[in-house]
Amino acid sequence: MSMMAVAEQTETETVAEKKSPGKALWLLAPGVIWMTLFLVLPILMMVYVSFWTQTTFTIEPTLTLKSWITFFTSDTYLGALWTTVRIWLIVLVATVLVGYPAALFVGLFVKNKALQTVLLVLCVIPFWTSFLIRVLAWRPMLGKEGAINMILMNLGITDAPIEVLLFSELSVIIGMTQIYCVFMVGPIAFMLGRIDTSIIEAAQDLGAGFWRIFRTIILPLSMPGVVVGAIFVSVMVLGEFATSAALSGRKVNLLGNIIVTQVGSLKWAFAAVAGVVLTILMGAVVAALLRVVDLRKEL
Amino acid sequence: MSTVLQLKNITKTYGDMRALNGIDLALPGDAYISLLGPSGSGKTTLLRVIAGFEQPDGGAILFDGKRIDTMAPDKRGIGFVFQNFALFPHLSVAQNIAFGLENRDVEPSTDRRLIDAKVRDIISLVGLSGLEGRAVTQISGGQRQRVALARTLVTEPRMVLLDEPLGALDANLRARMRAELRAIRERCGVTFLHVTGSEAEALAMGDTVLVLESGRIAQSADSDTVYNRPASPAVARFLNCYNLFPGRIEGGAFVGGVGRFALGPAVTARSASPAYAIRYDRVSVRPRDAAITEDEIRIEANFVASEYSGAAVNSFFALDDGRVFEVESHLSHAAPETYAEQGRYALVWKREDALVYA
């Protein structure tokens, strides 16, 4: 009798075990529902709307390629696309150039873990002020009568204020590099921190100098960090509109600024075209970056 | 055999702790030397000082008669094999081994064919043929050990330091790698200095065994001498095969916690802390009423437990002062005896088998 009970119990357990993968799938349901409703559907909608017919104040669901043709024949839109790509590339390079040495210092040369954390938190401090205040704070810094020009003129280094500092592409690049640098420092410092000191000592013992070790050991081992940082920075810079609006005096138009103005003037179809182009661009950039290293293998 | 490495009064202090307390040492060329020390005895520090990863506070290191203690690690001609192997995780087996040849500051090899030939030779020397293209994350612990060794040997160092090289391997593999390491060394003809915390490993591997104890070299001799004639009670304790009694010598006898042991013509070694040592396997266990001869010493103790290890049985007895006394009986001599739990037995050994430090 009791034997029977045990056998029965074992059977139920086996059945339950067989069922469990199906049951576990339910864990995905909230995420899948959420993403479908608020990510996949809106994106599909955006693609759909980009083919609608746009008149001055209205938009009709009659399918047409007009908005797409307008986008790819207009100098304004193509110019914005080109500016977006150019500023993205420059900011990406600038964040690597500024961020990598900082990460190298924090991740490799600071041995004390507590101090490491403190330094990384210092990098995050700019985020404790609001985005708007941070961006606007650059104006008294870079303006014609701003701090930098005053100092340069008082020291006699320049006679006249350098006007290109504010309301130019340069000011947008300076502002964006400052804001997004930390997203580069974090992942790189994390990867560098994981490099075992004895690996570097081993390379030293085998006779390699610092730059050799950097090029052959440290750089390749930190590449996953650079790629993750680059993905963060790229996604954020490509979708940017606030920094360029606040620091360029509307002279620099990114795809993000185009979308904002088109939506503002109710040109939904154009906005959707720009949105689709931006989404494809981001997707391509992320895909390209992921080809650089196999993140699944490295992390 | 000529001396290759000489250390003169090397000291190294971390804060208040004296890691190295005046090390004097002369190591012969073309030999396998094991450096035995308990954890915290300063053995890793000593190795890192010789390699150049740490600067000594005082003293001199001479290699082939030239001072090297101010040189950078890579200029010393000394290879270092790390305990965790420290392989370059993003490079293949062959790339790891070729690293030193390709990337050293002094005379890097640019001739691909020469590098390939040297790498091939060393790969067959350490027995890694067929694994050249594998990632170092896809090979076993023993194979990684060989890569680490090959990577160092290919740069033709004049001496190789190994920091607990077998510590990361499982017991089975460790025994095999012991013989392998010795064979590889003989084929290369350079001196290996092998640091270990295991007395069995140190005795099995070293042509010369150095025993490091609280920052000093306590003994430097061949395995047989270290095992049979440890130079100090500390060395004896660390060898893990001696029962030690503290005490003092009084009128031709050693007075310890459990009685007076008459001294024979026994060897007496000098030591700051007097002690009496008797090896586990020199003691026999007898019933309490058994007679003893003139030259035997007898104490009584209660049986606690025994441990079977295949070739021998180790029995543990509690002495009257609470101390544990260990007896090792080799099973090739006699069938194992069973002792009564908490039973009182006589432990007997020959006077001249004891080592006396005073």
XYZ file of C-alpha atoms in Angstrom:
657
model
C 0.000 0.000 0.000
C 2.654 2.424 1.047
C 4.758 1.236 -1.913
C 1.923 2.204 -4.201
C 1.717 5.615 -2.626
C 5.429 6.185 -3.153
C 5.216 5.075 -6.769
C 2.269 7.362 -7.332
C 4.072 10.254 -5.761
C 7.153 9.698 -7.918
C 4.937 9.660 -10.961
C 3.341 12.988 -10.099
C 6.761 14.437 -9.530
C 7.959 13.294 -12.946
C 4.886 14.786 -14.546
C 5.458 18.040 -12.699
C 9.072 18.065 -13.817
C 8.077 17.543 -17.421
C 5.622 20.379 -17.193
C 8.004 22.815 -15.531
C 9.611 24.338 -18.684
C 6.138 25.266 -19.909
C 5.263 26.655 -16.524
C 8.495 28.641 -16.352
C 7.579 30.372 -19.611
C 4.821 32.184 -17.711
C 7.579 34.148 -15.985
C 8.183 35.853 -19.295
C 4.548 36.838 -19.768
C 4.578 40.217 -17.964
C 7.693 41.309 -19.848
C 6.433 40.083 -23.185
C 3.013 41.725 -22.750
C 4.569 44.982 -21.602
C 7.091 45.110 -24.414
C 4.531 44.165 -27.046
C 2.092 46.836 -25.922
C 4.557 49.630 -25.341
C 7.530 48.867 -27.603
C 6.750 46.545 -30.492
C 3.295 47.951 -31.301
C 4.403 51.613 -31.144
C 7.357 50.834 -33.423
C 5.098 49.055 -35.911
C 2.694 51.974 -35.646
C 5.532 54.415 -36.303
C 6.553 52.509 -39.424
C 2.914 52.412 -40.561
C 2.309 56.140 -39.928
C 5.435 57.038 -41.904
C 3.554 55.910 -45.028
C 0.438 57.959 -44.291
C -0.546 60.992 -46.309
C 0.383 64.283 -44.669
C -1.373 67.541 -45.438
C -0.675 70.807 -43.663
C -2.712 70.156 -40.555
C -4.127 66.694 -40.995
C -2.900 63.200 -41.599
C -4.843 60.425 -43.340
C -4.235 56.702 -43.395
C -3.856 56.653 -47.177
C -0.566 54.887 -47.937
C 2.013 56.949 -49.851
C 5.807 57.191 -50.154
C 5.673 61.008 -50.212
C 7.103 61.628 -46.741
C 9.976 59.236 -47.419
C 10.751 60.900 -50.745
C 10.613 64.334 -49.123
C 12.994 63.172 -46.368
C 15.590 61.754 -48.730
C 15.460 64.654 -51.209
C 15.512 67.476 -48.671
C 18.876 69.012 -47.773
C 17.546 69.879 -44.321
C 16.722 66.297 -43.410
C 19.761 64.731 -45.039
C 21.889 67.438 -43.417
C 20.389 66.560 -40.028
C 21.127 62.892 -40.653
C 24.715 63.704 -41.554
C 25.114 66.062 -38.552
C 23.744 63.346 -36.264
C 26.229 60.796 -37.562
C 29.123 63.281 -37.419
C 28.398 64.505 -33.885
C 27.814 60.927 -32.723
C 31.205 59.826 -34.092
C 33.051 62.827 -32.633
C 31.399 62.460 -29.220
C 32.087 58.718 -29.260
C 35.780 59.280 -29.948
C 35.929 62.111 -27.387
C 34.319 60.014 -24.636
C 36.774 57.185 -25.338
C 39.742 59.582 -25.309
C 38.629 61.249 -22.071
C 37.087 58.190 -20.443
C 39.629 55.447 -21.172
C 42.596 57.021 -19.328
C 40.334 57.841 -16.375
C 39.044 54.258 -16.343
C 42.604 52.953 -16.681
C 43.603 54.934 -13.616
C 40.600 53.871 -11.545
C 40.464 50.263 -12.687
C 44.125 49.359 -12.821
C 46.229 51.741 -10.784
C 43.936 52.252 -7.797
C 44.430 49.049 -5.809
C 42.122 49.979 -2.947
C 38.602 48.735 -3.764
C 36.947 51.330 -1.516
C 38.832 54.193 -3.169
C 37.901 52.722 -6.557
C 34.219 52.909 -5.663
C 34.600 56.465 -4.362
C 36.244 57.579 -7.614
C 33.550 55.950 -9.737
C 30.859 57.626 -7.625
C 32.642 60.945 -8.224
C 32.137 60.341 -11.947
C 28.402 59.992 -11.357
C 28.068 63.219 -9.352
C 27.108 65.338 -12.421
C 23.972 63.186 -12.627
C 22.778 64.451 -9.287
C 21.914 67.793 -10.905
C 19.054 67.944 -13.357
C 19.810 67.582 -17.039
C 18.521 71.074 -17.871
C 20.570 72.835 -15.183
C 23.678 70.925 -16.206
C 23.300 71.859 -19.863
C 22.431 75.477 -19.119
C 25.417 75.780 -16.758
C 27.643 75.586 -19.812
C 26.349 78.956 -21.068
C 28.039 81.187 -18.448
C 31.098 78.959 -18.884
C 31.435 79.070 -22.668
C 29.637 82.335 -23.560
C 31.246 85.401 -25.145
C 31.544 86.896 -21.658
C 31.767 83.513 -20.009
C 34.374 82.172 -17.631
C 36.692 80.623 -20.222
C 36.829 83.730 -22.422
C 37.313 86.014 -19.401
C 40.213 83.942 -18.115
C 41.873 83.700 -21.533
C 41.545 87.450 -22.106
C 42.684 88.436 -18.607
C 45.748 86.233 -18.993
C 46.415 87.976 -22.291
C 46.298 84.727 -24.255
C 43.532 86.046 -26.543
C 42.531 89.635 -27.459
C 38.931 89.021 -28.447
C 36.461 86.472 -27.065
C 36.421 83.142 -28.889
C 32.890 83.048 -30.252
C 32.950 79.490 -31.495
C 32.861 78.235 -27.904
C 29.102 78.692 -27.529
C 26.157 78.209 -29.860
C 28.188 76.074 -32.229
C 28.780 72.437 -32.974
C 31.809 72.632 -30.659
C 29.694 73.572 -27.644
C 27.324 70.676 -28.378
C 30.275 68.294 -28.546
C 31.810 69.678 -25.321
C 28.485 69.407 -23.514
C 27.686 65.893 -24.747
C 31.166 64.558 -24.010
C 30.933 65.846 -20.447
C 27.492 64.362 -19.880
C 28.040 60.951 -21.459
C 31.662 60.320 -20.491
C 30.674 58.478 -17.326
C 28.834 55.839 -19.359
C 32.165 55.084 -20.995
C 34.236 55.164 -17.781
C 32.002 52.773 -15.845
C 32.043 49.695 -18.106
C 35.733 50.117 -18.996
C 36.777 50.496 -15.358
C 34.719 47.404 -14.537
C 36.497 45.293 -17.168
C 39.928 46.643 -16.199
C 39.226 45.941 -12.541
C 38.668 42.280 -13.409
C 42.138 41.850 -14.916
C 44.217 39.755 -12.522
C 47.345 41.653 -11.410
C 49.417 38.508 -11.835
C 48.626 38.502 -15.576
C 50.278 41.895 -15.909
C 53.182 40.767 -13.729
C 53.557 37.692 -15.919
C 53.774 39.892 -19.026
C 56.368 42.052 -17.249
C 58.351 39.000 -16.260
C 58.347 37.852 -19.886
C 60.011 41.138 -20.779
C 57.239 43.320 -22.179
C 57.287 47.061 -21.452
C 54.256 49.094 -20.373
C 53.018 50.074 -23.850
C 53.444 46.530 -25.148
C 51.472 45.184 -22.217
C 48.844 47.856 -22.775
C 48.478 47.025 -26.452
C 48.646 43.227 -26.222
C 46.975 42.507 -22.876
C 45.154 45.420 -21.275
C 43.453 46.850 -24.354
C 42.089 43.539 -25.704
C 40.867 42.515 -22.255
C 39.092 45.850 -21.778
C 37.458 45.863 -25.239
C 34.139 44.447 -23.977
C 33.978 47.444 -21.615
C 34.696 49.843 -24.476
C 31.962 48.219 -26.581
C 29.377 48.315 -23.797
C 30.315 51.944 -23.082
C 30.128 52.769 -26.794
C 26.650 51.231 -27.016
C 25.447 53.332 -24.066
C 26.951 56.527 -25.461
C 25.791 55.841 -29.041
C 22.183 55.125 -28.143
C 22.009 58.235 -25.999
C 23.808 60.593 -28.376
C 21.924 59.436 -31.476
C 18.594 60.127 -29.771
C 19.740 63.478 -28.341
C 17.845 66.720 -28.887
C 18.030 68.668 -25.611
C 21.776 69.332 -25.488
C 21.923 70.508 -29.084
C 18.826 72.678 -28.587
C 20.232 74.313 -25.447
C 23.861 74.716 -26.512
C 23.756 75.328 -30.240
C 21.204 78.128 -30.387
C 19.228 75.923 -32.827
C 22.083 75.997 -35.275
C 22.831 72.298 -34.903
C 19.883 70.136 -35.912
C 20.060 66.476 -35.052
C 17.464 63.911 -36.112
C 16.065 64.221 -32.593
C 15.528 67.974 -33.075
C 13.793 67.282 -36.409
C 11.396 64.873 -34.719
C 10.639 67.394 -31.949
C 9.861 70.221 -34.390
C 7.854 68.003 -36.758
C 5.734 66.679 -33.899
C 5.370 70.254 -32.635
C 3.911 71.308 -35.983
C 1.737 68.170 -36.148
C 3.678 66.697 -39.083
C 3.317 63.170 -37.777
C 4.267 61.422 -40.993
C 7.588 63.269 -41.320
C 8.288 62.715 -37.644
C 7.600 59.013 -38.154
C 9.991 58.860 -41.126
C 12.737 60.516 -39.065
C 11.907 58.148 -36.209
C 12.201 55.063 -38.400
C 15.496 56.315 -39.874
C 16.845 56.997 -36.371
C 15.730 53.567 -35.117
C 17.378 51.807 -38.067
C 20.562 53.865 -37.561
C 20.704 52.942 -33.859
C 20.033 49.301 -34.635
C 22.821 49.260 -37.209
C 25.266 50.968 -34.830
C 24.524 48.580 -31.965
C 24.736 45.565 -34.289
C 28.073 46.794 -35.651
C 29.459 47.381 -32.146
C 28.370 43.935 -31.023
C 30.349 42.417 -33.861
C 33.552 43.894 -32.428
C 33.553 41.511 -29.462
C 31.530 38.505 -28.469
C 29.983 39.906 -25.300
C 28.427 36.588 -24.360
C 31.885 35.063 -24.202
C 33.461 37.946 -22.313
C 30.917 38.803 -19.606
C 77.966 22.574 -8.614
C 78.468 26.273 -8.885
C 76.334 28.871 -7.185
C 73.964 30.778 -9.488
C 71.820 32.695 -7.079
C 73.047 34.212 -3.879
C 71.025 36.147 -1.330
C 72.792 38.155 1.330
C 70.920 39.291 4.401
C 67.676 40.081 2.562
C 65.064 41.824 4.689
C 61.543 42.908 3.853
C 59.010 44.476 6.199
C 55.305 45.112 5.692
C 54.215 47.627 8.294
C 55.153 46.006 11.618
C 55.517 42.547 10.151
C 58.940 41.210 9.255
C 58.220 39.068 6.215
C 61.885 38.353 5.512
C 64.254 38.540 8.421
C 67.780 38.355 7.019
C 67.773 35.625 4.390
C 71.181 34.198 3.463
C 71.091 31.701 0.674
C 73.212 30.210 -2.092
C 71.506 28.127 -4.766
C 73.404 25.785 -7.092
C 72.967 25.765 -10.857
C 71.193 22.941 -12.703
C 69.261 21.709 -9.674
C 65.736 21.299 -8.431
C 65.339 23.204 -5.201
C 62.206 23.144 -3.135
C 61.409 25.866 -0.661
C 59.167 24.612 2.100
C 57.384 26.952 4.450
C 54.116 27.138 6.365
C 51.668 29.812 5.250
C 52.837 33.176 6.497
C 56.485 32.117 6.642
C 57.347 34.594 3.889
C 57.919 32.130 1.061
C 55.845 33.956 -1.554
C 57.447 37.245 -0.512
C 60.908 35.731 -0.921
C 60.034 34.485 -4.396
C 58.588 37.849 -5.419
C 61.694 39.620 -4.129
C 63.945 37.322 -6.169
C 61.749 37.823 -9.265
C 61.748 41.588 -8.777
C 58.039 42.191 -8.159
C 58.881 43.434 -4.668
C 61.874 45.489 -3.556
C 63.775 44.196 -0.509
C 64.348 46.705 2.302
C 67.948 45.616 2.694
C 70.516 43.102 1.543
C 71.819 42.057 -1.852
C 70.774 39.543 -4.500
C 73.512 38.233 -6.781
C 72.877 36.255 -9.927
C 75.956 34.749 -11.563
C 77.952 37.074 -9.319
C 76.179 40.229 -10.549
C 73.867 42.296 -8.388
C 70.304 42.173 -9.694
C 68.210 43.569 -6.852
C 67.900 46.978 -8.492
C 67.020 45.583 -11.939
C 63.513 45.406 -13.396
C 61.942 41.907 -13.286
C 62.424 41.224 -16.999
C 66.122 42.153 -16.997
C 67.012 39.517 -14.408
C 66.811 36.454 -16.619
C 64.587 34.768 -14.055
C 61.277 33.254 -15.105
C 58.258 33.188 -12.818
C 55.437 30.649 -12.899
C 52.420 31.942 -11.009
C 50.317 29.912 -8.631
C 47.144 30.656 -10.596
C 49.126 30.290 -13.859
C 48.230 33.901 -14.912
C 47.702 32.893 -18.537
C 46.544 35.571 -20.965
C 42.873 34.632 -21.266
C 42.326 36.129 -24.721
C 45.234 34.301 -26.386
C 45.526 30.708 -27.577
C 47.980 28.181 -26.161
C 50.565 28.925 -28.869
C 50.056 32.701 -28.608
C 50.503 32.544 -24.843
C 53.767 30.681 -25.257
C 55.023 33.009 -27.992
C 54.173 36.142 -25.986
C 57.586 36.631 -24.412
C 59.493 36.082 -27.663
C 57.331 38.548 -29.574
C 56.837 41.255 -27.002
C 59.957 41.541 -24.903
C 61.650 44.936 -24.953
C 65.127 43.504 -25.394
C 65.698 41.759 -28.735
C 62.118 40.834 -29.611
C 61.965 38.111 -32.255
C 60.411 39.254 -35.493
C 61.208 36.161 -37.498
C 57.886 34.301 -37.566
C 59.526 31.026 -38.560
C 61.993 31.173 -35.682
C 59.233 31.925 -33.185
C 57.075 29.111 -34.554
C 59.970 26.671 -34.360
C 60.811 27.588 -30.772
C 57.162 27.417 -29.738
C 56.810 24.027 -31.419
C 59.890 22.696 -29.632
C 58.763 23.848 -26.221
C 55.218 22.556 -26.801
C 56.569 19.092 -27.439
C 58.952 19.424 -24.481
C 56.106 20.038 -22.047
C 53.767 17.619 -23.812
C 51.114 19.941 -25.220
C 51.265 18.847 -28.859
C 47.913 19.094 -30.583
C 46.583 21.837 -28.334
C 48.395 24.775 -29.980
C 45.267 26.482 -31.266
C 43.057 25.915 -28.227
C 41.934 28.809 -26.071
C 43.523 28.629 -22.628
C 40.036 28.639 -21.128
C 39.284 25.354 -22.898
C 42.084 23.232 -21.455
C 42.421 21.365 -18.168
C 44.278 22.527 -15.069
C 47.294 20.343 -15.751
C 47.501 21.570 -19.327
C 47.315 25.180 -18.161
C 50.154 24.439 -15.772
C 52.213 23.238 -18.737
C 51.338 26.332 -20.789
C 52.473 28.550 -17.906
C 55.726 26.640 -17.676
C 56.286 26.589 -21.449
C 55.593 30.302 -21.694
C 58.392 30.941 -19.209
C 60.827 28.318 -20.528
C 60.617 29.501 -24.146
C 62.292 32.779 -23.197
C 65.267 30.699 -21.995
C 65.513 32.014 -18.438
C 68.567 30.984 -16.454
C 66.405 30.160 -13.487
C 62.697 29.478 -12.970
C 60.718 30.363 -9.858
C 57.540 28.380 -9.300
C 55.022 29.699 -6.761
C 53.090 26.684 -5.428
C 52.789 25.401 -8.987
C 50.807 22.305 -8.062
C 48.527 23.970 -5.550
C 45.710 24.515 -8.041
C 45.689 20.906 -9.296
C 43.763 17.975 -7.867
C 45.678 15.357 -5.871
C 45.894 12.769 -8.627
C 47.296 15.203 -11.160
C 49.626 16.733 -8.599
C 51.461 13.444 -8.139
C 51.900 13.039 -11.885
C 53.036 16.623 -12.440
C 55.757 16.199 -9.773
C 57.645 13.695 -11.879
C 56.866 15.666 -15.009
C 58.253 18.921 -13.610
C 61.470 17.195 -12.592
C 61.830 15.631 -16.024
C 61.203 18.922 -17.814
C 63.778 20.620 -15.632
C 66.379 17.992 -16.382
C 65.826 18.460 -20.114
C 66.287 22.248 -19.825
C 69.199 22.180 -17.409
C 68.198 25.337 -15.526
C 67.623 25.715 -11.807
C 64.030 25.479 -10.591
C 63.101 27.038 -7.270
C 59.794 25.492 -6.294
C 57.843 27.004 -3.418
C 55.393 24.786 -1.607
C 53.547 24.450 1.658
C 53.392 20.666 1.416
C 56.216 18.771 3.126
C 55.610 15.675 1.004
C 55.943 17.703 -2.200
C 59.078 19.503 -1.008
C 60.795 16.248 0.036
C 59.762 14.414 -3.124
C 60.895 17.079 -5.545
C 63.902 18.894 -4.216
C 67.511 17.951 -4.803
C 67.921 20.489 -2.051
C 65.173 21.390 0.370
C 65.106 24.801 1.982
C 62.888 25.265 5.002
C 61.686 28.785 5.645
C 60.469 29.618 9.096
C 59.273 33.075 10.230
C 61.284 34.952 7.634
C 64.511 32.967 8.001
C 66.031 29.925 6.345
C 65.787 27.339 9.115
C 67.453 24.521 7.179
C 69.011 23.908 3.798
C 69.867 20.280 3.036
C 68.916 17.260 0.953
C 65.530 15.621 1.576
C 66.935 12.757 3.623
C 68.751 15.066 6.026
C 65.794 17.394 6.413
C 63.482 14.476 7.137
C 65.739 12.556 9.489
C 67.668 15.395 11.064
C 65.475 18.515 11.128
C 67.660 21.399 12.215
C 65.244 22.862 14.748
C 62.054 21.948 16.612
C 60.184 24.303 14.268
C 61.351 22.373 11.213
C 60.479 19.099 12.913
C 57.006 20.356 13.764
C 56.481 21.532 10.233
C 57.483 18.179 8.742
C 54.416 16.752 10.422
C 56.015 13.463 11.414
C 57.509 14.154 14.855
C 56.020 14.142 18.356
C 57.566 17.105 20.122
C 57.948 17.726 23.832
C 59.070 21.078 25.205
C 61.178 20.955 28.347
C 64.809 21.169 29.496
C 67.893 19.023 29.981
C 68.716 18.120 33.554
C 71.469 15.754 34.637
C 71.684 13.545 31.565
C 67.930 13.428 31.005
C 65.291 15.479 29.220
C 62.561 16.690 31.539
C 59.330 17.263 29.711
C 55.654 17.466 30.615
C 55.154 13.708 30.945
C 58.340 12.536 32.593
C 62.100 12.169 32.365
C 63.576 10.734 29.184
C 67.055 9.345 29.650
C 69.419 10.619 26.957
C 71.408 8.099 24.981
C 74.407 8.874 22.861
C 71.693 10.753 20.940
C 72.393 13.651 18.690
C 71.814 16.961 20.298
C 71.228 19.921 18.034
C 71.413 23.506 19.135
C 68.162 25.372 19.493
C 66.889 28.403 21.359
C 63.859 26.487 22.594
C 64.793 23.051 24.023
C 62.679 20.230 22.701
C 62.603 16.452 22.433
C 61.412 14.916 19.174
C 60.480 11.346 18.326
C 59.269 10.345 14.894
C 55.755 8.889 14.569
C 57.020 5.666 13.005
C 59.752 5.024 15.601
C 57.295 4.374 18.387
C 55.759 1.024 19.210
C 52.564 0.479 21.143
C 52.613 -2.279 23.756
C 50.429 -3.575 26.546
C 51.141 -1.864 29.840
C 52.727 -4.957 31.412
C 55.210 -5.616 28.590
C 58.833 -5.399 29.588
C 61.239 -2.889 28.080
C 64.938 -3.134 27.519
C 67.726 -0.974 28.883
C 67.902 1.418 25.933
C 64.155 1.995 25.605
C 61.989 4.824 26.851
C 58.408 4.225 27.903
C 55.463 6.501 28.566
C 51.804 5.698 29.070
C 48.820 7.165 27.269
C 45.169 6.558 26.478
C 44.151 5.476 22.996
C 41.865 7.991 21.283
C 41.391 7.051 17.650
C 43.175 5.743 14.610
C 43.216 6.674 10.971
C 43.760 4.199 8.151
C 45.675 5.505 5.155
C 46.297 2.364 3.111
C 49.939 1.653 3.692
C 49.934 2.726 7.315
C 47.719 3.333 10.300
C 48.129 6.460 12.384
C 46.975 6.049 15.995
C 46.357 8.975 18.286
C 46.949 8.794 22.018
C 46.183 11.323 24.733
C 49.079 11.891 27.124
C 48.458 12.665 30.781
C 49.109 16.372 30.226
C 46.422 16.489 27.507
C 48.860 16.512 24.621
C 48.192 14.310 21.575
C 50.819 11.704 20.680
C 50.799 10.136 17.237
C 52.117 6.694 16.267
C 52.459 5.541 12.699
C 52.485 1.755 12.078
C 53.404 0.566 8.617
C 51.181 -2.294 7.552
C 53.968 -3.998 5.626
C 55.550 -4.819 8.996
C 52.513 -6.236 10.750
C 48.765 -6.565 10.517
C 46.995 -3.586 12.092
C 46.258 -4.034 15.748
C 43.035 -2.861 17.246
C 43.322 -0.874 20.423
C 40.591 -0.583 23.019
C 38.781 2.720 23.153
C 40.241 4.841 25.954
C 42.490 1.865 26.814
C 45.818 2.602 28.481
C 48.920 1.509 26.581
C 52.663 1.829 26.858
C 54.384 3.827 24.110
C 57.989 2.741 23.706
C 60.884 3.975 21.607
C 64.648 3.550 21.481
C 66.734 6.184 23.219
C 68.937 6.827 20.218
C 65.980 7.337 17.861
C 65.044 10.587 19.563
C 66.298 13.984 18.484
C 67.128 16.362 21.252
C 67.349 20.116 20.862
C 68.895 22.200 23.588
